[in-house]
Amino acid sequence: MARLIALSGSLRSGSYNTALARALAQRAPAGCEVEVVTPADVPLYDGDLEAEHGVPKGVEQLKDRIADADGLILVTPEYNQGVPGVMKNMIDWLSRPPQDIGRVFGDRAVALCGASAGAGGTRAAQYALLPTLRALGTRIWSGKTLYVGPAGRMFDDAGELVDEDIAKRADDFIAGFDRYAGGG
Ligand code: FNR
């Protein structure tokens, strides 16, 4: 059974992606722990800021939590058929300084999923993240896909996943990634 971090790439209070991350945590198999994280309070990457103040404390703490976890789930929104800046900015901070990339990302099991207003369910954004994940040396899991869209029909106003087909896919996704990341 794996210990996983689910990183949502949205700051929005009513975010579908944070709701999806929470749904995966709720639906995880017994013994699998999923910690949901959002990129709140992380500044835009700035080399001057890093030179003067180092990596922000919250980012350092998340690096440690990822390094301790068995796997990372990136729950990405999609903007203009690409990766939103908030998500990419978070990954870029997590990759600093470069000497830590191996500890945080090296051979780390990583799964991709996401929710969007459009019917594509962040397919384009998930594909766009692949070169970055490869550059960081992660072990990308491709056992299942999870494209949630149009998300407005799949979550209720409280952010609960109410679409039965997507709920079943979410179950299969988290169970499959738990086995992969946990080595089972
Ligand atoms: C979007 N949205 C969007 N949706 C989609 O399916 N494909 C896309 O290319 C885009 N492009 C896009 C660009 C910009 C600038 C914004 C603000 C939005 C809609 C997007 O899916 C929607 O806002 C989601 O609600 C974003 O995810 P969260 O914040 O709900 O997690």
mmCIF file of C-alpha atoms and ligand atoms in Angstrom:
data_model
loop_
_atom_site.group_PDB
_atom_site.id
_atom_site.type_symbol
_atom_site.label_atom_id
_atom_site.label_comp_id
_atom_site.label_asym_id
_atom_site.label_seq_id
_atom_site.Cartn_x
_atom_site.Cartn_y
_atom_site.Cartn_z
ATOM 1 C CA MET A 1 0.000 0.000 0.000
ATOM 2 C CA ALA A 2 1.387 3.341 -1.053
ATOM 3 C CA ARG A 3 1.709 6.780 0.471
ATOM 4 C CA LEU A 4 0.858 9.272 -2.255
ATOM 5 C CA ILE A 5 0.812 13.042 -2.739
ATOM 6 C CA ALA A 6 -1.898 14.477 -5.028
ATOM 7 C CA LEU A 7 -0.887 17.942 -6.232
ATOM 8 C CA SER A 8 -3.736 20.022 -7.690
ATOM 9 C CA GLY A 9 -2.620 22.679 -10.166
ATOM 10 C CA SER A 10 -5.385 25.146 -9.347
ATOM 11 C CA LEU A 11 -5.711 27.910 -6.766
ATOM 12 C CA ARG A 12 -9.451 28.360 -7.322
ATOM 13 C CA SER A 13 -11.598 27.729 -4.242
ATOM 14 C CA GLY A 14 -14.146 25.774 -6.299
ATOM 15 C CA SER A 15 -11.495 23.976 -8.339
ATOM 16 C CA TYR A 16 -12.568 20.831 -10.162
ATOM 17 C CA ASN A 17 -8.985 19.600 -9.983
ATOM 18 C CA THR A 18 -8.754 19.979 -6.234
ATOM 19 C CA ALA A 19 -12.147 18.240 -6.049
ATOM 20 C CA LEU A 20 -10.746 15.424 -8.205
ATOM 21 C CA ALA A 21 -7.673 15.134 -5.958
ATOM 22 C CA ARG A 22 -9.988 14.882 -2.935
ATOM 23 C CA ALA A 23 -12.152 12.298 -4.698
ATOM 24 C CA LEU A 24 -9.063 10.161 -5.353
ATOM 25 C CA ALA A 25 -8.077 10.455 -1.683
ATOM 26 C CA GLN A 26 -11.576 9.390 -0.588
ATOM 27 C CA ARG A 27 -11.683 6.505 -3.028
ATOM 28 C CA ALA A 28 -8.171 5.168 -2.327
ATOM 29 C CA PRO A 29 -8.043 1.492 -1.332
ATOM 30 C CA ALA A 30 -7.710 0.650 2.364
ATOM 31 C CA GLY A 31 -4.170 1.267 3.556
ATOM 32 C CA CYS A 32 -3.326 3.702 0.736
ATOM 33 C CA GLU A 33 -2.836 7.258 2.004
ATOM 34 C CA VAL A 34 -3.341 10.223 -0.329
ATOM 35 C CA GLU A 35 -2.379 13.701 0.858
ATOM 36 C CA VAL A 36 -3.978 16.493 -1.188
ATOM 37 C CA VAL A 37 -1.806 19.569 -1.771
ATOM 38 C CA THR A 38 -2.501 22.875 -3.554
ATOM 39 C CA PRO A 39 0.065 25.456 -4.682
ATOM 40 C CA ALA A 40 -1.129 28.255 -2.375
ATOM 41 C CA ASP A 41 1.406 30.900 -1.260
ATOM 42 C CA VAL A 42 4.053 29.951 -3.819
ATOM 43 C CA PRO A 43 5.546 32.985 -5.618
ATOM 44 C CA LEU A 44 6.350 33.047 -9.315
ATOM 45 C CA TYR A 45 9.775 31.521 -9.849
ATOM 46 C CA ASP A 46 12.389 34.281 -9.891
ATOM 47 C CA GLY A 47 16.111 33.503 -9.899
ATOM 48 C CA ASP A 48 16.835 36.725 -8.007
ATOM 49 C CA LEU A 49 14.369 35.771 -5.276
ATOM 50 C CA GLU A 50 15.917 32.319 -5.050
ATOM 51 C CA ALA A 51 19.460 33.752 -4.882
ATOM 52 C CA GLU A 52 18.451 36.110 -2.101
ATOM 53 C CA HIS A 53 16.031 33.983 -0.048
ATOM 54 C CA GLY A 54 16.475 30.411 -1.271
ATOM 55 C CA VAL A 55 13.611 28.070 -2.072
ATOM 56 C CA PRO A 56 10.379 29.081 -0.240
ATOM 57 C CA LYS A 57 9.799 27.155 2.984
ATOM 58 C CA GLY A 58 6.499 25.682 1.769
ATOM 59 C CA VAL A 59 8.195 24.351 -1.357
ATOM 60 C CA GLU A 60 11.044 22.829 0.690
ATOM 61 C CA GLN A 61 8.473 21.105 2.915
ATOM 62 C CA LEU A 62 6.622 19.740 -0.103
ATOM 63 C CA LYS A 63 9.896 18.512 -1.615
ATOM 64 C CA ASP A 64 10.512 16.545 1.583
ATOM 65 C CA ARG A 65 6.986 15.129 1.570
ATOM 66 C CA ILE A 66 7.310 14.027 -2.061
ATOM 67 C CA ALA A 67 10.729 12.508 -1.336
ATOM 68 C CA ASP A 68 9.165 10.531 1.537
ATOM 69 C CA ALA A 69 6.146 9.419 -0.508
ATOM 70 C CA ASP A 70 5.910 6.432 -2.812
ATOM 71 C CA GLY A 71 4.307 8.404 -5.604
ATOM 72 C CA LEU A 72 3.052 11.740 -6.882
ATOM 73 C CA ILE A 73 -0.241 12.390 -8.675
ATOM 74 C CA LEU A 74 -0.329 15.579 -10.739
ATOM 75 C CA VAL A 75 -3.946 16.705 -11.036
ATOM 76 C CA THR A 76 -3.682 19.330 -13.727
ATOM 77 C CA PRO A 77 -6.128 21.831 -15.142
ATOM 78 C CA GLU A 78 -5.802 22.783 -18.815
ATOM 79 C CA TYR A 79 -5.512 26.334 -20.134
ATOM 80 C CA ASN A 80 -5.450 26.935 -23.879
ATOM 81 C CA GLN A 81 -4.649 23.273 -24.453
ATOM 82 C CA GLY A 82 -1.534 23.531 -22.328
ATOM 83 C CA VAL A 83 -0.288 23.347 -18.730
ATOM 84 C CA PRO A 84 -1.455 26.294 -16.574
ATOM 85 C CA GLY A 85 1.355 28.480 -15.275
ATOM 86 C CA VAL A 86 0.433 27.707 -11.664
ATOM 87 C CA MET A 87 1.161 24.001 -12.148
ATOM 88 C CA LYS A 88 4.347 24.527 -14.145
ATOM 89 C CA ASN A 89 5.568 27.145 -11.664
ATOM 90 C CA MET A 90 5.097 24.669 -8.817
ATOM 91 C CA ILE A 91 7.031 21.949 -10.643
ATOM 92 C CA ASP A 92 9.793 24.428 -11.491
ATOM 93 C CA TRP A 93 10.186 25.461 -7.840
ATOM 94 C CA LEU A 94 10.143 21.794 -6.782
ATOM 95 C CA SER A 95 13.072 21.206 -9.160
ATOM 96 C CA ARG A 96 15.275 23.721 -7.321
ATOM 97 C CA PRO A 97 18.123 23.501 -6.558
ATOM 98 C CA PRO A 98 19.073 21.020 -9.299
ATOM 99 C CA GLN A 99 21.085 18.867 -6.847
ATOM 100 C CA ASP A 100 17.757 17.929 -5.209
ATOM 101 C CA ILE A 101 16.034 16.746 -8.399
ATOM 102 C CA GLY A 102 17.182 13.167 -7.904
ATOM 103 C CA ARG A 103 15.941 13.048 -4.299
ATOM 104 C CA VAL A 104 12.536 14.544 -5.120
ATOM 105 C CA PHE A 105 11.776 13.270 -8.620
ATOM 106 C CA GLY A 106 14.351 10.618 -9.517
ATOM 107 C CA ASP A 107 12.603 7.315 -10.237
ATOM 108 C CA ARG A 108 9.509 8.715 -8.454
ATOM 109 C CA ALA A 109 6.281 7.066 -9.586
ATOM 110 C CA VAL A 110 4.141 9.821 -11.138
ATOM 111 C CA ALA A 111 0.547 9.634 -12.380
ATOM 112 C CA LEU A 112 -1.295 12.249 -14.412
ATOM 113 C CA CYS A 113 -4.977 13.140 -14.390
ATOM 114 C CA GLY A 114 -7.134 16.231 -14.522
ATOM 115 C CA ALA A 115 -10.528 17.856 -14.874
ATOM 116 C CA SER A 116 -11.617 20.569 -17.276
ATOM 117 C CA ALA A 117 -14.701 22.447 -18.312
ATOM 118 C CA GLY A 118 -14.224 21.066 -21.807
ATOM 119 C CA ALA A 119 -14.944 17.505 -22.904
ATOM 120 C CA GLY A 120 -11.239 16.689 -23.390
ATOM 121 C CA GLY A 121 -10.691 16.403 -19.636
ATOM 122 C CA THR A 122 -7.150 17.934 -19.775
ATOM 123 C CA ARG A 123 -5.835 15.405 -22.265
ATOM 124 C CA ALA A 124 -3.681 18.088 -23.948
ATOM 125 C CA ALA A 125 -2.278 19.399 -20.656
ATOM 126 C CA GLN A 126 -1.433 15.892 -19.468
ATOM 127 C CA TYR A 127 0.463 15.176 -22.687
ATOM 128 C CA ALA A 128 2.223 18.530 -22.436
ATOM 129 C CA LEU A 129 3.622 17.569 -19.021
ATOM 130 C CA LEU A 130 5.346 14.433 -20.318
ATOM 131 C CA PRO A 131 8.612 16.072 -21.513
ATOM 132 C CA THR A 132 8.991 17.818 -18.153
ATOM 133 C CA LEU A 133 8.431 14.611 -16.208
ATOM 134 C CA ARG A 134 10.930 12.837 -18.421
ATOM 135 C CA ALA A 135 13.494 15.615 -17.945
ATOM 136 C CA LEU A 136 13.132 15.237 -14.168
ATOM 137 C CA GLY A 137 13.794 11.493 -14.318
ATOM 138 C CA THR A 138 10.396 10.379 -12.996
ATOM 139 C CA ARG A 139 8.850 6.962 -13.542
ATOM 140 C CA ILE A 140 5.657 7.890 -15.390
ATOM 141 C CA TRP A 141 2.719 5.535 -14.817
ATOM 142 C CA SER A 142 0.639 4.882 -17.919
ATOM 143 C CA GLY A 143 -1.471 1.999 -16.616
ATOM 144 C CA LYS A 144 -4.745 3.976 -16.647
ATOM 145 C CA THR A 145 -5.895 7.344 -17.927
ATOM 146 C CA LEU A 146 -8.295 9.719 -16.182
ATOM 147 C CA TYR A 147 -9.713 12.569 -18.259
ATOM 148 C CA VAL A 148 -12.568 14.268 -16.393
ATOM 149 C CA GLY A 149 -14.701 16.536 -18.556
ATOM 150 C CA PRO A 150 -16.976 18.320 -18.939
ATOM 151 C CA ALA A 151 -16.388 18.614 -15.208
ATOM 152 C CA GLY A 152 -19.470 20.761 -14.602
ATOM 153 C CA ARG A 153 -21.581 17.652 -15.198
ATOM 154 C CA MET A 154 -19.395 15.309 -13.166
ATOM 155 C CA PHE A 155 -19.155 17.142 -9.835
ATOM 156 C CA ASP A 156 -22.024 18.566 -7.799
ATOM 157 C CA ASP A 157 -21.966 22.017 -6.226
ATOM 158 C CA ALA A 158 -20.213 20.635 -3.136
ATOM 159 C CA GLY A 159 -17.366 19.221 -5.266
ATOM 160 C CA GLU A 160 -18.459 15.604 -4.890
ATOM 161 C CA LEU A 161 -17.870 13.326 -7.855
ATOM 162 C CA VAL A 162 -21.345 12.286 -8.942
ATOM 163 C CA ASP A 163 -20.815 10.799 -12.410
ATOM 164 C CA GLU A 164 -20.887 7.009 -12.008
ATOM 165 C CA ASP A 165 -18.682 6.210 -14.985
ATOM 166 C CA ILE A 166 -15.978 8.679 -13.924
ATOM 167 C CA ALA A 167 -16.254 7.504 -10.306
ATOM 168 C CA LYS A 168 -15.539 3.943 -11.472
ATOM 169 C CA ARG A 169 -12.605 5.181 -13.545
ATOM 170 C CA ALA A 170 -11.307 7.094 -10.530
ATOM 171 C CA ASP A 171 -11.513 3.895 -8.446
ATOM 172 C CA ASP A 172 -9.553 1.944 -11.055
ATOM 173 C CA PHE A 173 -7.038 4.766 -11.444
ATOM 174 C CA ILE A 174 -6.193 5.142 -7.762
ATOM 175 C CA ALA A 175 -6.160 1.375 -7.172
ATOM 176 C CA GLY A 176 -3.832 0.860 -10.142
ATOM 177 C CA PHE A 177 -1.467 3.639 -9.150
ATOM 178 C CA ASP A 178 -1.431 2.434 -5.540
ATOM 179 C CA ARG A 179 -0.252 -0.978 -6.741
ATOM 180 C CA TYR A 180 2.352 0.532 -9.070
ATOM 181 C CA ALA A 181 3.777 3.062 -6.613
ATOM 182 C CA GLY A 182 3.622 0.669 -3.687
ATOM 183 C CA GLY A 183 5.455 -1.990 -5.627
ATOM 184 C CA GLY A 184 2.592 -4.484 -5.306
HETATM 185 C C1 FNR B 1 -9.626 27.472 -19.651
HETATM 186 N N1 FNR B 1 -10.401 26.329 -19.703
HETATM 187 C C2 FNR B 1 -10.114 25.337 -20.623
HETATM 188 N N2 FNR B 1 -10.740 24.100 -20.585
HETATM 189 C C3 FNR B 1 -10.417 23.128 -21.458
HETATM 190 O O1 FNR B 1 -10.997 22.048 -21.409
HETATM 191 N N3 FNR B 1 -9.455 23.328 -22.421
HETATM 192 C C4 FNR B 1 -8.794 24.524 -22.521
HETATM 193 O O2 FNR B 1 -7.927 24.656 -23.370
HETATM 194 C C5 FNR B 1 -9.132 25.576 -21.612
HETATM 195 N N4 FNR B 1 -8.516 26.787 -21.672
HETATM 196 C C6 FNR B 1 -8.684 27.709 -20.668
HETATM 197 C C7 FNR B 1 -7.891 28.856 -20.624
HETATM 198 C C8 FNR B 1 -7.976 29.713 -19.554
HETATM 199 C C9 FNR B 1 -7.088 30.928 -19.499
HETATM 200 C C10 FNR B 1 -8.908 29.472 -18.514
HETATM 201 C C11 FNR B 1 -9.002 30.401 -17.329
HETATM 202 C C12 FNR B 1 -9.721 28.374 -18.571
HETATM 203 C C13 FNR B 1 -11.475 26.099 -18.735
HETATM 204 C C14 FNR B 1 -10.966 25.298 -17.542
HETATM 205 O O3 FNR B 1 -11.093 23.926 -17.836
HETATM 206 C C15 FNR B 1 -11.803 25.666 -16.306
HETATM 207 O O4 FNR B 1 -11.597 27.029 -15.973
HETATM 208 C C16 FNR B 1 -11.504 24.772 -15.120
HETATM 209 O O5 FNR B 1 -12.486 25.031 -14.137
HETATM 210 C C17 FNR B 1 -10.092 25.017 -14.569
HETATM 211 O O6 FNR B 1 -9.768 24.081 -13.566
HETATM 212 P P1 FNR B 1 -10.110 24.282 -12.005
HETATM 213 O O7 FNR B 1 -9.647 25.655 -11.593
HETATM 214 O O8 FNR B 1 -11.597 24.140 -11.877
HETATM 215 O O9 FNR B 1 -9.376 23.190 -11.306
#
